[in-house]
PDB file of C-alpha atoms in Angstrom:
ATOM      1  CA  UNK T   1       4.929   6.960 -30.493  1.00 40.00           C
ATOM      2  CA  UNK T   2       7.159   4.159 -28.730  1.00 40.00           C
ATOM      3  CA  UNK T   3       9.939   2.464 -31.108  1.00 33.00           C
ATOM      4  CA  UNK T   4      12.371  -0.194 -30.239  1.00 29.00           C
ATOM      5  CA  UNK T   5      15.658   0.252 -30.375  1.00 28.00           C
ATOM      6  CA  UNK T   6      18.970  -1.544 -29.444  1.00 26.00           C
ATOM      7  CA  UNK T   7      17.388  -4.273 -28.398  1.00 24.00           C
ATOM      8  CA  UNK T   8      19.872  -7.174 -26.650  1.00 27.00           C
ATOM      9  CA  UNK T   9      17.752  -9.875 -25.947  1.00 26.00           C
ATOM     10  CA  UNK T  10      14.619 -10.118 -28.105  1.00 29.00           C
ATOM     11  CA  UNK T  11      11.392  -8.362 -28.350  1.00 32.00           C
ATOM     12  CA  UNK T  12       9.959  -7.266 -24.557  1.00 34.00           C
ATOM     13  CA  UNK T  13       7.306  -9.823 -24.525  1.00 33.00           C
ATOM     14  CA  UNK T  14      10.091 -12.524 -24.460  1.00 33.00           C
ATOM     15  CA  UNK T  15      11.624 -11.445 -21.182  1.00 34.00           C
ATOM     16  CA  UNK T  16       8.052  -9.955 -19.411  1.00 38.00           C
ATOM     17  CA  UNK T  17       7.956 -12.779 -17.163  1.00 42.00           C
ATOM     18  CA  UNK T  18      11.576 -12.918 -15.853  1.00 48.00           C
ATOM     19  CA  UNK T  19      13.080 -11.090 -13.351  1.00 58.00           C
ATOM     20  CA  UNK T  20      14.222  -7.894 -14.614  1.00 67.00           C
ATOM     21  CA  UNK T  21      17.980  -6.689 -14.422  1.00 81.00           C
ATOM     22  CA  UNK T  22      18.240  -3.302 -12.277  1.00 87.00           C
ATOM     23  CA  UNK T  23      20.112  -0.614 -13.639  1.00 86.00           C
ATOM     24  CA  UNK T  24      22.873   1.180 -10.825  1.00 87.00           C
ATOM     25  CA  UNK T  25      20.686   2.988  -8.751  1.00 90.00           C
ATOM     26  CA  UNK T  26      18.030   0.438  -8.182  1.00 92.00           C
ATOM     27  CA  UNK T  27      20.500  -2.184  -7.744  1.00 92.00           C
ATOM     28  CA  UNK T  28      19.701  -2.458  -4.107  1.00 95.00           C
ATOM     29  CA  UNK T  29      17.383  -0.651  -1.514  1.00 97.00           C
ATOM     30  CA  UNK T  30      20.418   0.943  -0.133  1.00 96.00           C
ATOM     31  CA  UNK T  31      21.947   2.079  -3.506  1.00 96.00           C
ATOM     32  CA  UNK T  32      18.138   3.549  -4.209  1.00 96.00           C
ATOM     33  CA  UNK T  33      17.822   5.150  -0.437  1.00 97.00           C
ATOM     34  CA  UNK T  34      21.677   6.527  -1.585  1.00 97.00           C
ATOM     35  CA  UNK T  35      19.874   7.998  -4.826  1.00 96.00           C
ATOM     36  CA  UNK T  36      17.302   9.730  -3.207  1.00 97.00           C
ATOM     37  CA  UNK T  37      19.372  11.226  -0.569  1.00 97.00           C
ATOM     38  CA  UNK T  38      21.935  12.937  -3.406  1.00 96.00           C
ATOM     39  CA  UNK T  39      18.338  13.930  -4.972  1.00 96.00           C
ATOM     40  CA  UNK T  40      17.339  15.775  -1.437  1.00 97.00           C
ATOM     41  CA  UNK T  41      20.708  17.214  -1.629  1.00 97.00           C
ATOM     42  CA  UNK T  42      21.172  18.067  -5.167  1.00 95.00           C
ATOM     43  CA  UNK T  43      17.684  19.816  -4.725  1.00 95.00           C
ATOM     44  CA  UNK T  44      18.402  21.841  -1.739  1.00 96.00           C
ATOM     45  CA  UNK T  45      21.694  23.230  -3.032  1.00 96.00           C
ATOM     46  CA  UNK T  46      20.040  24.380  -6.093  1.00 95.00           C
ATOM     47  CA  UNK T  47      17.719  25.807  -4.038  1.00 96.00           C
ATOM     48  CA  UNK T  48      14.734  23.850  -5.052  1.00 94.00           C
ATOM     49  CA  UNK T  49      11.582  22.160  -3.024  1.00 94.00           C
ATOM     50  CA  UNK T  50      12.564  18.868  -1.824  1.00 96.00           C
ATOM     51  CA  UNK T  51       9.132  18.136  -0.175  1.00 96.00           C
ATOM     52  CA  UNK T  52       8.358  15.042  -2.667  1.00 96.00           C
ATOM     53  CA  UNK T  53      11.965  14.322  -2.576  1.00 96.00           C
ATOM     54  CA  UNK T  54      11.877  13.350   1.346  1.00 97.00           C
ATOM     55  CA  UNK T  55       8.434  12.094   0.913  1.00 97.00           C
ATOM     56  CA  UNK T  56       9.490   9.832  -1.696  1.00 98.00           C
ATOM     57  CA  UNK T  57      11.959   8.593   0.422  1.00 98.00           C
ATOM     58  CA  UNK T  58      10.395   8.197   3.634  1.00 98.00           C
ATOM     59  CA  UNK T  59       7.466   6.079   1.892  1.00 98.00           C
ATOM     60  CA  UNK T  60      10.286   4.079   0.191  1.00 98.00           C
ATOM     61  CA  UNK T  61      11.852   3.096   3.625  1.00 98.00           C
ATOM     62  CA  UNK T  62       8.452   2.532   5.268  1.00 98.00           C
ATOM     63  CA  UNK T  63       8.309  -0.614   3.244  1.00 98.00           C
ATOM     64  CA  UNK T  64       9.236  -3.572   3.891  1.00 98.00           C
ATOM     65  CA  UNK T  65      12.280  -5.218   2.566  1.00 97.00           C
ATOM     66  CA  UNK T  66      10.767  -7.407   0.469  1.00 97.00           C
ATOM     67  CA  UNK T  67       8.304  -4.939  -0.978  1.00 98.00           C
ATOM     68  CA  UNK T  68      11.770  -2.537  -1.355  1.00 98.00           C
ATOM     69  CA  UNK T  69      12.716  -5.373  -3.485  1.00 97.00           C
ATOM     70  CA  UNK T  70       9.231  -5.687  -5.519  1.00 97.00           C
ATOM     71  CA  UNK T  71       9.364  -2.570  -5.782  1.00 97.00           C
ATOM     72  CA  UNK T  72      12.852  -1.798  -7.653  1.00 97.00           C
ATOM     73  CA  UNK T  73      11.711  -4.928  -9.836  1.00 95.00           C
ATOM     74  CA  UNK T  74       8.551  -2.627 -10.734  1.00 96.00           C
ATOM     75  CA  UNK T  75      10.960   0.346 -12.056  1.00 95.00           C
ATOM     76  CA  UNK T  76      13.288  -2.348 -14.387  1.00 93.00           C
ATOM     77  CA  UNK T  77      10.022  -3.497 -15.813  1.00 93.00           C
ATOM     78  CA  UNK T  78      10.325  -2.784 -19.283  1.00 89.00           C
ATOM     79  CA  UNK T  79       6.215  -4.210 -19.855  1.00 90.00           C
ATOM     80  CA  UNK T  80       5.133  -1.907 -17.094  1.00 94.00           C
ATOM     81  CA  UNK T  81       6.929   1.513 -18.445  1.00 93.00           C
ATOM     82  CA  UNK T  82       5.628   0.446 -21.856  1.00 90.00           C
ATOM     83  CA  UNK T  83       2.162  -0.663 -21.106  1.00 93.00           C
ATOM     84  CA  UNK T  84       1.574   3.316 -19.382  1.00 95.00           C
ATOM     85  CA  UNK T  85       3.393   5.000 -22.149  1.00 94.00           C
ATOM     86  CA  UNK T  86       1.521   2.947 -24.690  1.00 92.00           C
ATOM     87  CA  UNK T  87      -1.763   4.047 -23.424  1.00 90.00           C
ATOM     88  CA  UNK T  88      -3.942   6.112 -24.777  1.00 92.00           C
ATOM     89  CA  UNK T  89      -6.326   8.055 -22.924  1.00 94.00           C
ATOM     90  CA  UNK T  90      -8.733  10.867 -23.674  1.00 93.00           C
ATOM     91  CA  UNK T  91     -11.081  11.823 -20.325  1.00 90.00           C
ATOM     92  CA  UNK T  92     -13.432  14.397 -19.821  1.00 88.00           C
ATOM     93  CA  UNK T  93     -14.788  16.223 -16.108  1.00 83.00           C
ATOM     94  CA  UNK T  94     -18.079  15.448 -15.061  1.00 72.00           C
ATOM     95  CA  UNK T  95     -20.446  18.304 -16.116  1.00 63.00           C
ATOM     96  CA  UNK T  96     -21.412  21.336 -14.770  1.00 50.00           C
ATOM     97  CA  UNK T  97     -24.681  22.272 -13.939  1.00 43.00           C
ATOM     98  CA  UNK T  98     -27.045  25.296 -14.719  1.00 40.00           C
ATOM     99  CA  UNK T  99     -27.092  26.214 -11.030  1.00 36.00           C
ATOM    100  CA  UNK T 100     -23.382  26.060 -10.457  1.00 41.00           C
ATOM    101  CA  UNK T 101     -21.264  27.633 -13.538  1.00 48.00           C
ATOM    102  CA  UNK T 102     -17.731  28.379 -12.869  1.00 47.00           C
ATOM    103  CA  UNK T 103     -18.588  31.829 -11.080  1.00 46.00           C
ATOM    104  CA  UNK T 104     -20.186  30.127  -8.439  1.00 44.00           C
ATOM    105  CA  UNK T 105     -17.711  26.636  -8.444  1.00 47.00           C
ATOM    106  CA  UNK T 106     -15.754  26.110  -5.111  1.00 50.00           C
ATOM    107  CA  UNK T 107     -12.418  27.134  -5.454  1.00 47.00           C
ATOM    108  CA  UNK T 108     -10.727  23.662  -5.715  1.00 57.00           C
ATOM    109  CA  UNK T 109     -12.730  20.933  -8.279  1.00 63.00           C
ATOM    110  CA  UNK T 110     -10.664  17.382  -8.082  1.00 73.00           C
ATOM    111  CA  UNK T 111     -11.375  14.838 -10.566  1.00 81.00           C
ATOM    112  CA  UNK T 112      -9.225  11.508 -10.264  1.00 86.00           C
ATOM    113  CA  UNK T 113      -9.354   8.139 -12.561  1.00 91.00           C
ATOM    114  CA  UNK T 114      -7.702   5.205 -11.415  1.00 94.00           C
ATOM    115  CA  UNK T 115      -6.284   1.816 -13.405  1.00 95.00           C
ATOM    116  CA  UNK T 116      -4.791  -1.033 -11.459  1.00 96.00           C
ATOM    117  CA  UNK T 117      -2.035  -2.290 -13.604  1.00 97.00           C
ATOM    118  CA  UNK T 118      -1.475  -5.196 -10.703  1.00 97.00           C
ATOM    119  CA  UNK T 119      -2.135  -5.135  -6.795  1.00 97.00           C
ATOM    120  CA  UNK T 120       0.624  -2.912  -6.281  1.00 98.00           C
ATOM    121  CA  UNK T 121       1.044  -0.699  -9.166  1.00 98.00           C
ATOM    122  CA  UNK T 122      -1.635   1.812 -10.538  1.00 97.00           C
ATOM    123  CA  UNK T 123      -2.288   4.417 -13.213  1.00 97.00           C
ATOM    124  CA  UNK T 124      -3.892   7.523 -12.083  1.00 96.00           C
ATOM    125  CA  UNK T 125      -4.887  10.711 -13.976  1.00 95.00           C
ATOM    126  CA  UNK T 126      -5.379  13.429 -11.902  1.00 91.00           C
ATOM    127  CA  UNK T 127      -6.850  17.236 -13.018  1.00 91.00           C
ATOM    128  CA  UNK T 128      -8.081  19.878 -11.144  1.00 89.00           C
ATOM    129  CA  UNK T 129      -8.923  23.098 -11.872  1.00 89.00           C
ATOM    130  CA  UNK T 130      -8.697  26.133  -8.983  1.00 88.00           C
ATOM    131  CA  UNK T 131      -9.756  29.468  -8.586  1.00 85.00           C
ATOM    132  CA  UNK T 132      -7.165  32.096  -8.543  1.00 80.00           C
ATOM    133  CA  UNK T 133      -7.224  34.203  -5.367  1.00 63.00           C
ATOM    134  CA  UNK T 134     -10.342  31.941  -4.399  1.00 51.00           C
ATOM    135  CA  UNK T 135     -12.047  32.778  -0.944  1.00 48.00           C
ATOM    136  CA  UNK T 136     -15.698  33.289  -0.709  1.00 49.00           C
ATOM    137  CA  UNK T 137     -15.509  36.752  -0.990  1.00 50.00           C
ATOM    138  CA  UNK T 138     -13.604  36.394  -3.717  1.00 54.00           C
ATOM    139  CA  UNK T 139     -16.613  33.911  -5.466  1.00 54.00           C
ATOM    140  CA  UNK T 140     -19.006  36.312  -4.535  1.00 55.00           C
ATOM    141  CA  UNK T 141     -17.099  39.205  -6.298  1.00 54.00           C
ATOM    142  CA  UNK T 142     -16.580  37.255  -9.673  1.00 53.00           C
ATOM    143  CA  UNK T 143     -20.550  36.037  -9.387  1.00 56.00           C
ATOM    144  CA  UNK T 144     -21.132  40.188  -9.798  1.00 54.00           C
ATOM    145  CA  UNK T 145     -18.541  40.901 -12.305  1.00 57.00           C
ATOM    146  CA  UNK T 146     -18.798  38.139 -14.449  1.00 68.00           C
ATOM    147  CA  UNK T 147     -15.144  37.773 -15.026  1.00 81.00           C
ATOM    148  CA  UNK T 148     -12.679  35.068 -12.943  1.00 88.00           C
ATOM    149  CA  UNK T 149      -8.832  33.196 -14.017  1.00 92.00           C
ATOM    150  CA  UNK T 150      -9.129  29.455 -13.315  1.00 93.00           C
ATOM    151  CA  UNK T 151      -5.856  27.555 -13.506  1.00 94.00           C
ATOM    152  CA  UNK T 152      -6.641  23.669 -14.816  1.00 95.00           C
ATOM    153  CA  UNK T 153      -4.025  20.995 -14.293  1.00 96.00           C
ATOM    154  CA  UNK T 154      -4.224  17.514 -15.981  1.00 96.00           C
ATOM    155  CA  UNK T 155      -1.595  14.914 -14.405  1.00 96.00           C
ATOM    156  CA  UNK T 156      -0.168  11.345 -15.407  1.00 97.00           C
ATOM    157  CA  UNK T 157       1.274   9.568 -12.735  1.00 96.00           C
ATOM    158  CA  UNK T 158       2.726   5.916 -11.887  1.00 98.00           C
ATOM    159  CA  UNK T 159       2.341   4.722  -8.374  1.00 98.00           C
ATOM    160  CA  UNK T 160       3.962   1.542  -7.042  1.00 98.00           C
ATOM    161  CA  UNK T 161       2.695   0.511  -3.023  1.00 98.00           C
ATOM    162  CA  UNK T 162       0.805   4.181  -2.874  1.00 97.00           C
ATOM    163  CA  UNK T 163       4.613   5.872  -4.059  1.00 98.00           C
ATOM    164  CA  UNK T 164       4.375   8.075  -7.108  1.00 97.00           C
ATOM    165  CA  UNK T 165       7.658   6.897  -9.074  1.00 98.00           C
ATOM    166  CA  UNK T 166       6.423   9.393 -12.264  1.00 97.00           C
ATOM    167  CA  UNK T 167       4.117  12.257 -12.302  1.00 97.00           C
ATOM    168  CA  UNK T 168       3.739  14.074 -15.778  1.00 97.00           C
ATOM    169  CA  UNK T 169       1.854  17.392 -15.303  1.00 97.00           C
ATOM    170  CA  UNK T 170       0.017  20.101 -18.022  1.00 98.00           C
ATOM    171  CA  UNK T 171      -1.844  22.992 -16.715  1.00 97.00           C
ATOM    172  CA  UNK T 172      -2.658  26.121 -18.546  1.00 97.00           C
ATOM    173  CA  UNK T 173      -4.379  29.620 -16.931  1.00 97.00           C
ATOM    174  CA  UNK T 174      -6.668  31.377 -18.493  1.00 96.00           C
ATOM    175  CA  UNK T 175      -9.265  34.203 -18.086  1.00 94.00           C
ATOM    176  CA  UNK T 176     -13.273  33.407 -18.429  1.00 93.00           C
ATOM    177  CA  UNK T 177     -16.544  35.510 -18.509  1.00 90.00           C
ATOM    178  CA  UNK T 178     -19.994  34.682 -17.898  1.00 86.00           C
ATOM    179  CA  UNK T 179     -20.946  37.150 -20.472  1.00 86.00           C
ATOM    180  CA  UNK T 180     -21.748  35.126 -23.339  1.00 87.00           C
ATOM    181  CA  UNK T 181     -19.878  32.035 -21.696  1.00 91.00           C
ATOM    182  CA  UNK T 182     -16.519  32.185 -23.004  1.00 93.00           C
ATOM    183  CA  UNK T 183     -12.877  31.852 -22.639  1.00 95.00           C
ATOM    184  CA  UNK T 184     -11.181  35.134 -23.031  1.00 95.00           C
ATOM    185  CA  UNK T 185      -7.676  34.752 -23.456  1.00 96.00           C
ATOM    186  CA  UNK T 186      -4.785  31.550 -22.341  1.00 97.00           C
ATOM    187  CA  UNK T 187      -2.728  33.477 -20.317  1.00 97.00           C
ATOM    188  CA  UNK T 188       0.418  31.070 -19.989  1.00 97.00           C
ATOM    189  CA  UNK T 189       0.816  26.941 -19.656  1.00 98.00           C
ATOM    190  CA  UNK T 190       3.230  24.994 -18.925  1.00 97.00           C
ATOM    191  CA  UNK T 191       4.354  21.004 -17.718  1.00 97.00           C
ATOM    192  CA  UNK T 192       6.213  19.361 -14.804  1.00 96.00           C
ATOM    193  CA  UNK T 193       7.880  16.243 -14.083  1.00 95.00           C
ATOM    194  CA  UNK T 194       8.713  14.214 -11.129  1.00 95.00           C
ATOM    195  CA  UNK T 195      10.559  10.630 -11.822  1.00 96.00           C
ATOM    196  CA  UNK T 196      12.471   8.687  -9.516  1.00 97.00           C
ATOM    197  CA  UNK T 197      13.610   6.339 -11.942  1.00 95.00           C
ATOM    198  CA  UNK T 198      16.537   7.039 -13.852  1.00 91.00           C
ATOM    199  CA  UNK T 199      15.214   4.005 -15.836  1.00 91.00           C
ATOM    200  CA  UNK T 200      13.156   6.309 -17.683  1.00 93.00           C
ATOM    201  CA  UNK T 201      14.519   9.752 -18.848  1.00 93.00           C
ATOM    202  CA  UNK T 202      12.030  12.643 -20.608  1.00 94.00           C
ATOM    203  CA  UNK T 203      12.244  15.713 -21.338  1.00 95.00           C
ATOM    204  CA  UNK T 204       9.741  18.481 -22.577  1.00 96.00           C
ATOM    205  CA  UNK T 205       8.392  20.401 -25.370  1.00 96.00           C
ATOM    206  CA  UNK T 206       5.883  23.004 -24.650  1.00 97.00           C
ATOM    207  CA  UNK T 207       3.412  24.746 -27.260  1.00 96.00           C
ATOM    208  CA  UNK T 208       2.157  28.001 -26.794  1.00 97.00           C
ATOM    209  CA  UNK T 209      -1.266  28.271 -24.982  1.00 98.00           C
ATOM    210  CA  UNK T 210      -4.020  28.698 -27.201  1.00 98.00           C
ATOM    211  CA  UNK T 211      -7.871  29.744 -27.362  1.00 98.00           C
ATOM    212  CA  UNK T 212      -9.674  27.251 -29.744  1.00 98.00           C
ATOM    213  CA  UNK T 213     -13.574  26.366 -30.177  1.00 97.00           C
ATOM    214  CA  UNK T 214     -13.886  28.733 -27.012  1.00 97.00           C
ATOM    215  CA  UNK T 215     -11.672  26.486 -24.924  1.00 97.00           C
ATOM    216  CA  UNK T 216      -7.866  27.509 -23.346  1.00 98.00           C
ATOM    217  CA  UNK T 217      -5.443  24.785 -24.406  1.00 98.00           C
ATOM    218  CA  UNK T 218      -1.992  23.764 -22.844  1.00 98.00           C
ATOM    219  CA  UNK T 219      -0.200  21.205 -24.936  1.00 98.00           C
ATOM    220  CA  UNK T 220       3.389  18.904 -23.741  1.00 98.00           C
ATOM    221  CA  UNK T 221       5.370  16.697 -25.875  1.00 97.00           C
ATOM    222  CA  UNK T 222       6.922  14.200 -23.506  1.00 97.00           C
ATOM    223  CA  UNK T 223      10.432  13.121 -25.493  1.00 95.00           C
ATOM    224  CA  UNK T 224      12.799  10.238 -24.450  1.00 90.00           C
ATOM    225  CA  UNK T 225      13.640   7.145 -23.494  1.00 91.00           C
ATOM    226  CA  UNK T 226      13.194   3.605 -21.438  1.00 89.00           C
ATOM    227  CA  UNK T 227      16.788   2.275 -20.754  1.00 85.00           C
ATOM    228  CA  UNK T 228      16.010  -1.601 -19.431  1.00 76.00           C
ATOM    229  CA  UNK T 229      18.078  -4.324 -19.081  1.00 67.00           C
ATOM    230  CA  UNK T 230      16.813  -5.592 -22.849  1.00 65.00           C
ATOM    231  CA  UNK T 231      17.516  -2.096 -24.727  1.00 73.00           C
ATOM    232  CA  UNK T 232      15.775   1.258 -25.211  1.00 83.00           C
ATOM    233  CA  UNK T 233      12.420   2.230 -26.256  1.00 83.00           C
ATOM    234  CA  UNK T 234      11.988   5.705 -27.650  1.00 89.00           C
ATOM    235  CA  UNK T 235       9.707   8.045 -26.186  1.00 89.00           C
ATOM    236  CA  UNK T 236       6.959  10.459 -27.988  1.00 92.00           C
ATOM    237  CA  UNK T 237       4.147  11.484 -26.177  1.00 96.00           C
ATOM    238  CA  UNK T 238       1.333  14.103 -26.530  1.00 97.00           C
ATOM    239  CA  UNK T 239      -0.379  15.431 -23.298  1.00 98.00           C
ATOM    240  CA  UNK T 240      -3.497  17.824 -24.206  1.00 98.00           C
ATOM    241  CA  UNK T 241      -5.496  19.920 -21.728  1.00 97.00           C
ATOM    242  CA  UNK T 242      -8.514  22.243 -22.801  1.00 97.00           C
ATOM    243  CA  UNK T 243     -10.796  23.500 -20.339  1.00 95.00           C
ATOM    244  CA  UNK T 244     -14.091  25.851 -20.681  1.00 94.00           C
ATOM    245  CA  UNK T 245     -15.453  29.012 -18.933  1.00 92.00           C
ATOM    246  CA  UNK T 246     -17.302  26.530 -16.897  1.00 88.00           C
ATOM    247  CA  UNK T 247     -14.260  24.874 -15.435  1.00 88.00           C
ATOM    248  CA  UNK T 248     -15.354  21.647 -17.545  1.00 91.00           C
ATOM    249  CA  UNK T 249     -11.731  20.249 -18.924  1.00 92.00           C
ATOM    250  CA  UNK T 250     -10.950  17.827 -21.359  1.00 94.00           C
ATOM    251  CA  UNK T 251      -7.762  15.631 -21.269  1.00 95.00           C
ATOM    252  CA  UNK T 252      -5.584  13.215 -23.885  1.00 96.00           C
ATOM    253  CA  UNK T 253      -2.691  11.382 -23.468  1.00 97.00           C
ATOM    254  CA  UNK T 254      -1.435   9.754 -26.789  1.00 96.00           C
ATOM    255  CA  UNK T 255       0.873   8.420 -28.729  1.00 92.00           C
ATOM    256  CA  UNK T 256       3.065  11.817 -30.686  1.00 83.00           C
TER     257      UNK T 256
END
């Protein structure tokens, strides 16, 4: 659920239209370009990937000023942040057919759903779900013995001018059989976050996987905040991923 708190200068609708303050770091291009860097450097010494870090930055810098301008005005948008943290979504993947169950599924399945919240910002939900070990071999070997993990993934992510600014991401393995179609066991789940803007700060609460109505579930509480120019909005949001023996997956996004 989203609360307002602290609020300076009236209710969000009020300022919507106006130019929106920037908080330190998005100041200017070259403060946010300074912000990245440390993050490239923060994540190295620690050890960590810093692949979407230097892609981040590299697409940031590829713009042009005045989109680097737009696009810092996009992150201090306190109706943006709200409008994708007040959605509510609940999607399902397309079916799967008698003549191609899981056991016999390519190793990779990709769904992706797309809103344009303007001409330069979007809302994309993302899942897959992947074969562990998958090779064709491997396909042919869990057609025989009936028995396979899949790994499905369910993401949330914010893109301004093709940059992901926030990616929220569930997944949850688990082990399937042909025999008698079902879901065996949730082995583990989990969640991941990538946000370049310090505008918006989460954190996460994970729930045990599950088996329920012969489905694996993974489950994230998304907790925090949305620090704008006009105040704070609290932060409490439920991400839900289930997915079958047939690599069919359902996903919700909604208010905690």
């Amino acid at each position: 659920m989203l609360t307002m708190a602290a609020i300076a200068a009236g209710p969000v609708s009020a300022v919507a239209d106006t130019t929106p303050a920037r908080i330190e770091t998005t100041q200017t291009p070259d403060a946010y370009v300074s912000y990245l860097n440390s993050e490239i450097s923060k994540n190295a010494a620690a050890g960590k990937d810093t692949a979407d870090d230097r892609r981040t930055l590299e697409q940031y810098k590829s713009l042009t000023r005045t989109d680097q301008d737009k696009y810092l005005d996009y992150l201090n948008d306190p109706k943006l942040w709200q409008s994708f943290f007040d959605s509510q979504e609940e999607i399902d993947s397309p079916k799967a057919t008698a003549s191609a169950p899981a056991a016999a599924a390519t190793a990779r399945e990709r769904t992706e759903t797309v809103t344009k919240y303007n001409k330069d910002v979007s809302f994309i939900s993302d899942s897959t779900v992947e074969r562990e070990g998958s090779t064709a071999q491997k396909v042919a070997q869990v057609a025989a013995d009936a028995s396979w993990t899949d790994k499905a993934t369910y993401t949330k992510k914010v893109k301004a001018f093709g940059i992901t600014v926030t990616k929220l991401t569930v997944w949850v393995r688990y082990q399937a059989t042909r025999s008698g179609a079902r879901v065996l066991k949730a082995l583990n789940s989990g969640s991941s976050k990538q946000n370049y803007n310090l505008g918006v700060l989460l954190s996460a609460d994970n729930a045990k996987p599950w088996v329920g109505s012969n489905r694996a579930h993974a489950e994230t509480v998304w907790e925090g905040r949305i620090t704008m120019s006009i105040g704070t909005v609290q932060i409490d949001k439920v991400q839900h991923l289930s997915a079958a023996w047939d690599g069919t997956w359902k996903g919700t996004f909604k208010n905690g």
